[in-house]
Amino acid sequence: MPKKTLMAAAAFAVSAALTLTACGGGDSSGSADKPVADIATQGTTKAATVLDRPFTKPNLVLKDTQGKTFDLREETKGKPTLIYFGYTNCPDVCPLTMSNIAIARKSLPKADQDKLQVVFVTTDPERDTSAELAKWLPSAGDKSFIGLTGDFPTIQAGARQLGIGIDPPRKEKDGTVVSMHGAQVIAFSPKTDDGYVLYGEDTSPDDYAKDLPKLIKGENP
């Protein structure tokens, strides 16, 4: 199944224009998500964009891989956290992103590995049940990763708070189901609980490995 991509953010005003490409994304109804491009930056590395106006952590209460209620703000409060919206039937970007983060995480000292919270929020909750996420995440990423599911409108609203557009999953003519979604990973500071660093889909394991020690301390990469 081919991955459908589109531009989910335009130029960042740094010293030159930086363009981020997302897999899927956008609100097909025409209602505007808060665009990432509207946010100025303090600086960038090759992979990371440090936001001048950080995102507030979404007020999301969903179900984890055990089927238990998971309050995102409360459960990750004061912890370095990476949040990504995707789905388990994604053929390319989602498993690659989880794998890249997992590889980078393993390069950290054990104490830092334990501090880092990686949260995967499904954009296809009808198929991605708690049990499905529990089965998929350890193979796609790491058994420590947190998988969350719930009702689609709640998930869509939470993503929108981070400037990430997701569309309701739709069935193609060949019967496959496609979930269009933004492909950004957003890092939240343990000091402020704000999302202050953004990564695109091309971020490599080495890029994450380079930045994670600072992200875990709440510092700019």
Short mmCIF file of N, CA, C and O in Angstrom, two decimals, residues 31-136:
data_model
loop_
_atom_site.label_atom_id
_atom_site.label_comp_id
_atom_site.label_asym_id
_atom_site.label_seq_id
_atom_site.Cartn_x
_atom_site.Cartn_y
_atom_site.Cartn_z
N SER A 31 -11.24 22.83 8.21
CA SER A 31 -11.00 23.54 9.46
C SER A 31 -9.52 23.50 9.77
O SER A 31 -8.88 22.47 9.68
N ALA A 32 -8.98 24.64 10.12
CA ALA A 32 -7.52 24.76 10.22
C ALA A 32 -7.00 24.21 11.53
O ALA A 32 -7.44 24.58 12.59
N ASP A 33 -6.01 23.30 11.43
CA ASP A 33 -5.24 22.91 12.59
C ASP A 33 -4.27 24.05 12.88
O ASP A 33 -3.99 24.87 12.01
N LYS A 34 -3.75 24.09 14.09
CA LYS A 34 -2.75 25.11 14.41
C LYS A 34 -1.47 24.76 13.67
O LYS A 34 -0.82 23.78 13.99
N PRO A 35 -1.11 25.49 12.63
CA PRO A 35 0.01 25.07 11.79
C PRO A 35 1.34 25.26 12.49
O PRO A 35 1.60 26.27 13.13
N VAL A 36 2.20 24.25 12.34
CA VAL A 36 3.52 24.34 12.92
C VAL A 36 4.29 25.52 12.34
O VAL A 36 5.09 26.14 13.00
N ALA A 37 4.02 25.83 11.07
CA ALA A 37 4.76 26.90 10.41
C ALA A 37 4.50 28.26 11.03
O ALA A 37 5.26 29.20 10.80
N ASP A 38 3.44 28.42 11.81
CA ASP A 38 3.16 29.69 12.44
C ASP A 38 4.03 29.95 13.67
O ASP A 38 3.97 31.00 14.26
N ILE A 39 4.82 28.95 14.04
CA ILE A 39 5.61 29.06 15.26
C ILE A 39 7.04 29.40 14.91
O ILE A 39 7.69 28.71 14.13
N ALA A 40 7.54 30.46 15.49
CA ALA A 40 8.93 30.85 15.26
C ALA A 40 9.86 29.86 15.94
O ALA A 40 9.46 29.08 16.78
N THR A 41 11.14 29.89 15.56
CA THR A 41 12.11 28.98 16.14
C THR A 41 13.24 29.74 16.78
O THR A 41 13.61 30.83 16.38
N GLN A 42 13.84 29.09 17.80
CA GLN A 42 15.01 29.66 18.44
C GLN A 42 16.28 29.17 17.77
O GLN A 42 17.31 29.80 17.83
N GLY A 43 16.18 27.99 17.16
CA GLY A 43 17.36 27.45 16.51
C GLY A 43 17.10 26.03 16.07
O GLY A 43 16.12 25.42 16.47
N THR A 44 17.98 25.47 15.24
CA THR A 44 17.79 24.12 14.77
C THR A 44 19.10 23.36 14.74
O THR A 44 20.17 23.94 14.65
N THR A 45 19.01 22.04 14.82
CA THR A 45 20.11 21.18 14.45
C THR A 45 19.69 20.59 13.13
O THR A 45 18.70 21.00 12.54
N LYS A 46 20.42 19.61 12.65
CA LYS A 46 20.05 18.99 11.39
C LYS A 46 18.65 18.41 11.44
O LYS A 46 17.89 18.50 10.48
N ALA A 47 18.32 17.80 12.57
CA ALA A 47 17.03 17.11 12.67
C ALA A 47 16.00 17.87 13.49
O ALA A 47 14.82 17.82 13.20
N ALA A 48 16.43 18.53 14.54
CA ALA A 48 15.50 19.12 15.50
C ALA A 48 15.17 20.56 15.16
O ALA A 48 16.00 21.32 14.69
N THR A 49 13.93 20.92 15.45
CA THR A 49 13.50 22.31 15.39
C THR A 49 13.07 22.71 16.79
O THR A 49 12.13 22.14 17.34
N VAL A 50 13.77 23.67 17.38
CA VAL A 50 13.45 24.15 18.73
C VAL A 50 12.42 25.27 18.58
O VAL A 50 12.67 26.26 17.90
N LEU A 51 11.28 25.09 19.20
CA LEU A 51 10.17 26.02 19.03
C LEU A 51 10.26 27.19 20.00
O LEU A 51 10.47 27.01 21.20
N ASP A 52 10.05 28.38 19.48
CA ASP A 52 10.06 29.57 20.32
C ASP A 52 8.79 29.64 21.17
O ASP A 52 8.80 30.16 22.28
N ARG A 53 7.70 29.12 20.64
CA ARG A 53 6.43 29.05 21.37
C ARG A 53 6.03 27.59 21.52
O ARG A 53 5.39 27.03 20.65
N PRO A 54 6.43 26.96 22.61
CA PRO A 54 6.18 25.52 22.77
C PRO A 54 4.70 25.19 22.82
O PRO A 54 3.87 26.03 23.14
N PHE A 55 4.40 23.95 22.51
CA PHE A 55 3.04 23.43 22.62
C PHE A 55 2.74 23.02 24.05
O PHE A 55 3.61 22.48 24.75
N THR A 56 1.53 23.26 24.47
CA THR A 56 1.05 22.73 25.75
C THR A 56 0.71 21.26 25.56
O THR A 56 0.13 20.88 24.55
N LYS A 57 1.07 20.44 26.52
CA LYS A 57 0.79 19.01 26.41
C LYS A 57 -0.72 18.79 26.32
O LYS A 57 -1.49 19.35 27.12
N PRO A 58 -1.18 17.99 25.36
CA PRO A 58 -2.62 17.80 25.18
C PRO A 58 -3.28 17.19 26.42
O PRO A 58 -2.69 16.36 27.12
N ASN A 59 -4.49 17.62 26.67
CA ASN A 59 -5.27 17.08 27.79
C ASN A 59 -5.99 15.82 27.29
O ASN A 59 -7.19 15.82 27.05
N LEU A 60 -5.22 14.73 27.15
CA LEU A 60 -5.74 13.49 26.58
C LEU A 60 -5.89 12.42 27.66
O LEU A 60 -4.93 12.12 28.39
N VAL A 61 -7.06 11.87 27.76
CA VAL A 61 -7.29 10.73 28.65
C VAL A 61 -7.77 9.58 27.78
O VAL A 61 -8.89 9.60 27.24
N LEU A 62 -6.92 8.55 27.62
CA LEU A 62 -7.20 7.45 26.72
C LEU A 62 -7.00 6.11 27.44
O LEU A 62 -6.89 6.08 28.67
N LYS A 63 -6.90 5.02 26.69
CA LYS A 63 -6.65 3.70 27.26
C LYS A 63 -5.27 3.22 26.84
O LYS A 63 -4.88 3.37 25.67
N ASP A 64 -4.53 2.62 27.78
CA ASP A 64 -3.20 2.12 27.45
C ASP A 64 -3.28 0.68 26.95
O ASP A 64 -4.37 0.15 26.70
N THR A 65 -2.13 0.04 26.82
CA THR A 65 -2.10 -1.32 26.25
C THR A 65 -2.69 -2.36 27.20
O THR A 65 -2.93 -3.51 26.78
N GLN A 66 -2.91 -1.99 28.43
CA GLN A 66 -3.57 -2.89 29.38
C GLN A 66 -5.06 -2.61 29.49
O GLN A 66 -5.76 -3.25 30.29
N GLY A 67 -5.53 -1.63 28.72
CA GLY A 67 -6.93 -1.27 28.78
C GLY A 67 -7.26 -0.36 29.95
O GLY A 67 -8.43 -0.10 30.24
N LYS A 68 -6.21 0.16 30.60
CA LYS A 68 -6.41 1.03 31.76
C LYS A 68 -6.43 2.50 31.33
O LYS A 68 -5.79 2.87 30.35
N THR A 69 -7.16 3.31 32.07
CA THR A 69 -7.22 4.74 31.78
C THR A 69 -5.85 5.37 31.95
O THR A 69 -5.15 5.13 32.94
N PHE A 70 -5.46 6.17 30.97
CA PHE A 70 -4.15 6.81 30.97
C PHE A 70 -4.34 8.30 30.74
O PHE A 70 -4.76 8.73 29.66
N ASP A 71 -4.06 9.10 31.77
CA ASP A 71 -4.14 10.56 31.68
C ASP A 71 -2.76 11.06 31.25
O ASP A 71 -1.81 11.03 32.03
N LEU A 72 -2.65 11.49 30.00
CA LEU A 72 -1.35 11.85 29.43
C LEU A 72 -0.61 12.89 30.27
O LEU A 72 0.58 12.73 30.56
N ARG A 73 -1.31 13.93 30.65
CA ARG A 73 -0.64 14.99 31.41
C ARG A 73 -0.15 14.49 32.77
O ARG A 73 0.98 14.79 33.18
N GLU A 74 -0.99 13.75 33.46
CA GLU A 74 -0.64 13.30 34.80
C GLU A 74 0.44 12.22 34.77
O GLU A 74 1.38 12.24 35.56
N GLU A 75 0.30 11.28 33.84
CA GLU A 75 1.21 10.14 33.80
C GLU A 75 2.62 10.52 33.33
O GLU A 75 3.59 9.83 33.65
N THR A 76 2.72 11.58 32.53
CA THR A 76 4.04 11.97 32.00
C THR A 76 4.55 13.26 32.63
O THR A 76 5.54 13.82 32.18
N LYS A 77 3.89 13.74 33.65
CA LYS A 77 4.27 14.99 34.29
C LYS A 77 5.70 14.92 34.83
O LYS A 77 6.06 13.99 35.54
N GLY A 78 6.50 15.91 34.46
CA GLY A 78 7.87 15.98 34.95
C GLY A 78 8.80 14.95 34.34
O GLY A 78 9.91 14.74 34.84
N LYS A 79 8.38 14.32 33.23
CA LYS A 79 9.20 13.31 32.58
C LYS A 79 9.50 13.71 31.14
O LYS A 79 8.64 14.26 30.45
N PRO A 80 10.72 13.46 30.68
CA PRO A 80 11.02 13.73 29.26
C PRO A 80 10.17 12.79 28.41
O PRO A 80 10.20 11.57 28.58
N THR A 81 9.42 13.36 27.48
CA THR A 81 8.42 12.58 26.76
C THR A 81 8.44 12.88 25.27
O THR A 81 8.47 14.04 24.86
N LEU A 82 8.42 11.83 24.46
CA LEU A 82 8.26 11.95 23.02
C LEU A 82 6.87 11.45 22.65
O LEU A 82 6.46 10.37 23.09
N ILE A 83 6.13 12.23 21.87
CA ILE A 83 4.78 11.85 21.47
C ILE A 83 4.69 11.76 19.95
O ILE A 83 5.15 12.66 19.23
N TYR A 84 4.08 10.67 19.48
CA TYR A 84 3.91 10.46 18.04
C TYR A 84 2.51 9.89 17.78
O TYR A 84 2.04 9.01 18.51
N PHE A 85 1.87 10.39 16.74
CA PHE A 85 0.55 9.90 16.32
C PHE A 85 0.72 9.06 15.06
O PHE A 85 1.28 9.53 14.06
N GLY A 86 0.24 7.81 15.09
CA GLY A 86 0.36 6.94 13.93
C GLY A 86 -0.54 5.73 14.08
O GLY A 86 -1.42 5.72 14.94
N TYR A 87 -0.33 4.71 13.26
CA TYR A 87 -1.19 3.53 13.34
C TYR A 87 -0.41 2.27 12.99
O TYR A 87 0.58 2.30 12.26
N THR A 88 -0.85 1.14 13.54
CA THR A 88 -0.06 -0.09 13.44
C THR A 88 -0.04 -0.68 12.04
O THR A 88 0.88 -1.43 11.70
N ASN A 89 -1.04 -0.38 11.21
CA ASN A 89 -1.07 -0.90 9.85
C ASN A 89 -0.33 -0.01 8.86
O ASN A 89 -0.34 -0.27 7.65
N CYS A 90 0.29 1.03 9.36
CA CYS A 90 1.11 1.91 8.51
C CYS A 90 2.24 1.08 7.88
O CYS A 90 2.92 0.34 8.58
N PRO A 91 2.44 1.20 6.57
CA PRO A 91 3.43 0.36 5.91
C PRO A 91 4.87 0.84 6.01
O PRO A 91 5.79 0.09 5.67
N ASP A 92 5.09 2.06 6.45
CA ASP A 92 6.47 2.55 6.39
C ASP A 92 6.85 3.52 7.50
O ASP A 92 7.64 3.19 8.38
N VAL A 93 6.31 4.73 7.49
CA VAL A 93 6.82 5.79 8.36
C VAL A 93 6.63 5.48 9.84
O VAL A 93 7.54 5.70 10.65
N CYS A 94 5.48 4.96 10.22
CA CYS A 94 5.21 4.73 11.65
C CYS A 94 6.15 3.69 12.27
O CYS A 94 6.78 3.98 13.29
N PRO A 95 6.28 2.49 11.69
CA PRO A 95 7.21 1.54 12.28
C PRO A 95 8.65 2.00 12.20
O PRO A 95 9.45 1.72 13.11
N LEU A 96 9.00 2.72 11.14
CA LEU A 96 10.37 3.23 11.02
C LEU A 96 10.66 4.24 12.12
O LEU A 96 11.74 4.22 12.74
N THR A 97 9.71 5.13 12.38
CA THR A 97 9.89 6.14 13.43
C THR A 97 10.05 5.47 14.79
O THR A 97 10.96 5.82 15.56
N MET A 98 9.21 4.50 15.10
CA MET A 98 9.32 3.80 16.38
C MET A 98 10.64 3.06 16.49
O MET A 98 11.28 3.05 17.54
N SER A 99 11.06 2.44 15.40
CA SER A 99 12.33 1.71 15.39
C SER A 99 13.51 2.65 15.60
O SER A 99 14.44 2.35 16.37
N ASN A 100 13.49 3.79 14.93
CA ASN A 100 14.60 4.75 15.07
C ASN A 100 14.72 5.26 16.50
O ASN A 100 15.83 5.39 17.04
N ILE A 101 13.58 5.54 17.13
CA ILE A 101 13.62 6.01 18.52
C ILE A 101 14.11 4.89 19.44
O ILE A 101 14.89 5.13 20.37
N ALA A 102 13.65 3.67 19.18
CA ALA A 102 14.06 2.54 20.01
C ALA A 102 15.57 2.30 19.93
O ALA A 102 16.22 2.04 20.95
N ILE A 103 16.12 2.38 18.73
CA ILE A 103 17.56 2.20 18.55
C ILE A 103 18.33 3.26 19.32
O ILE A 103 19.31 2.98 20.01
N ALA A 104 17.87 4.51 19.21
CA ALA A 104 18.52 5.61 19.92
C ALA A 104 18.41 5.45 21.43
O ALA A 104 19.37 5.71 22.17
N ARG A 105 17.25 5.02 21.90
CA ARG A 105 17.04 4.83 23.34
C ARG A 105 18.02 3.83 23.92
O ARG A 105 18.54 4.01 25.02
N LYS A 106 18.30 2.77 23.18
CA LYS A 106 19.20 1.73 23.66
C LYS A 106 20.64 2.20 23.80
O LYS A 106 21.45 1.56 24.48
N SER A 107 20.96 3.32 23.16
CA SER A 107 22.31 3.86 23.26
C SER A 107 22.51 4.67 24.55
O SER A 107 23.64 5.05 24.87
N LEU A 108 21.42 4.93 25.27
CA LEU A 108 21.48 5.73 26.49
C LEU A 108 21.90 4.88 27.69
O LEU A 108 21.69 3.67 27.70
N PRO A 109 22.46 5.51 28.73
CA PRO A 109 22.68 4.80 29.99
C PRO A 109 21.34 4.30 30.52
O PRO A 109 20.29 4.89 30.25
N LYS A 110 21.36 3.21 31.27
CA LYS A 110 20.12 2.60 31.76
C LYS A 110 19.25 3.59 32.52
O LYS A 110 18.02 3.60 32.37
N ALA A 111 19.86 4.45 33.32
CA ALA A 111 19.08 5.42 34.10
C ALA A 111 18.31 6.37 33.20
O ALA A 111 17.16 6.73 33.47
N ASP A 112 18.93 6.78 32.10
CA ASP A 112 18.26 7.68 31.16
C ASP A 112 17.19 6.94 30.35
O ASP A 112 16.15 7.52 30.03
N GLN A 113 17.45 5.68 30.03
CA GLN A 113 16.43 4.90 29.34
C GLN A 113 15.15 4.83 30.18
O GLN A 113 14.04 4.94 29.66
N ASP A 114 15.33 4.66 31.47
CA ASP A 114 14.18 4.53 32.36
C ASP A 114 13.40 5.85 32.49
O ASP A 114 12.19 5.83 32.76
N LYS A 115 14.09 6.97 32.31
CA LYS A 115 13.42 8.26 32.44
C LYS A 115 12.58 8.59 31.21
O LYS A 115 11.52 9.22 31.32
N LEU A 116 13.05 8.19 30.04
CA LEU A 116 12.41 8.59 28.79
C LEU A 116 11.06 7.92 28.59
O LEU A 116 10.94 6.70 28.69
N GLN A 117 10.04 8.71 28.30
CA GLN A 117 8.70 8.22 27.99
C GLN A 117 8.44 8.40 26.50
O GLN A 117 8.57 9.51 25.97
N VAL A 118 8.12 7.31 25.83
CA VAL A 118 7.77 7.38 24.40
C VAL A 118 6.32 6.97 24.27
O VAL A 118 5.94 5.84 24.64
N VAL A 119 5.49 7.87 23.76
CA VAL A 119 4.05 7.65 23.69
C VAL A 119 3.60 7.59 22.24
O VAL A 119 3.82 8.53 21.47
N PHE A 120 2.97 6.47 21.88
CA PHE A 120 2.42 6.28 20.54
C PHE A 120 0.90 6.33 20.65
O PHE A 120 0.28 5.48 21.31
N VAL A 121 0.29 7.34 20.02
CA VAL A 121 -1.17 7.49 20.05
C VAL A 121 -1.72 7.07 18.69
O VAL A 121 -1.33 7.62 17.66
N THR A 122 -2.60 6.08 18.68
CA THR A 122 -3.11 5.61 17.40
C THR A 122 -4.03 6.62 16.73
O THR A 122 -4.79 7.33 17.39
N THR A 123 -3.95 6.65 15.41
CA THR A 123 -4.86 7.46 14.61
C THR A 123 -5.94 6.57 13.98
O THR A 123 -6.78 7.05 13.22
N ASP A 124 -5.90 5.29 14.31
CA ASP A 124 -6.82 4.30 13.76
C ASP A 124 -7.37 3.45 14.91
O ASP A 124 -7.14 2.23 14.97
N PRO A 125 -8.09 4.08 15.84
CA PRO A 125 -8.49 3.38 17.06
C PRO A 125 -9.45 2.21 16.86
O PRO A 125 -9.50 1.31 17.70
N GLU A 126 -10.20 2.20 15.76
CA GLU A 126 -11.13 1.09 15.54
C GLU A 126 -10.39 -0.23 15.40
O GLU A 126 -10.82 -1.27 15.92
N ARG A 127 -9.25 -0.19 14.71
CA ARG A 127 -8.45 -1.41 14.55
C ARG A 127 -7.37 -1.54 15.63
O ARG A 127 -7.02 -2.64 16.04
N ASP A 128 -6.83 -0.40 16.05
CA ASP A 128 -5.74 -0.41 17.04
C ASP A 128 -6.31 -0.44 18.45
O ASP A 128 -6.39 0.58 19.15
N THR A 129 -6.72 -1.61 18.87
CA THR A 129 -7.20 -1.79 20.24
C THR A 129 -6.01 -1.82 21.19
O THR A 129 -4.84 -1.86 20.76
N SER A 130 -6.29 -1.84 22.47
CA SER A 130 -5.22 -1.95 23.46
C SER A 130 -4.39 -3.20 23.21
O SER A 130 -3.15 -3.17 23.27
N ALA A 131 -5.06 -4.31 22.94
CA ALA A 131 -4.37 -5.57 22.71
C ALA A 131 -3.49 -5.51 21.47
O ALA A 131 -2.36 -6.04 21.45
N GLU A 132 -3.98 -4.87 20.40
CA GLU A 132 -3.20 -4.76 19.17
C GLU A 132 -1.96 -3.90 19.39
O GLU A 132 -0.87 -4.23 18.92
N LEU A 133 -2.11 -2.80 20.11
CA LEU A 133 -0.96 -1.95 20.41
C LEU A 133 0.06 -2.69 21.27
O LEU A 133 1.27 -2.56 21.07
N ALA A 134 -0.43 -3.48 22.22
CA ALA A 134 0.46 -4.24 23.09
C ALA A 134 1.27 -5.26 22.29
O ALA A 134 2.43 -5.56 22.64
N LYS A 135 0.69 -5.77 21.24
CA LYS A 135 1.39 -6.74 20.39
C LYS A 135 2.36 -6.07 19.42
O LYS A 135 3.47 -6.57 19.17
N TRP A 136 1.96 -4.92 18.91
CA TRP A 136 2.74 -4.25 17.85
C TRP A 136 3.93 -3.46 18.37
O TRP A 136 5.02 -3.50 17.79
#
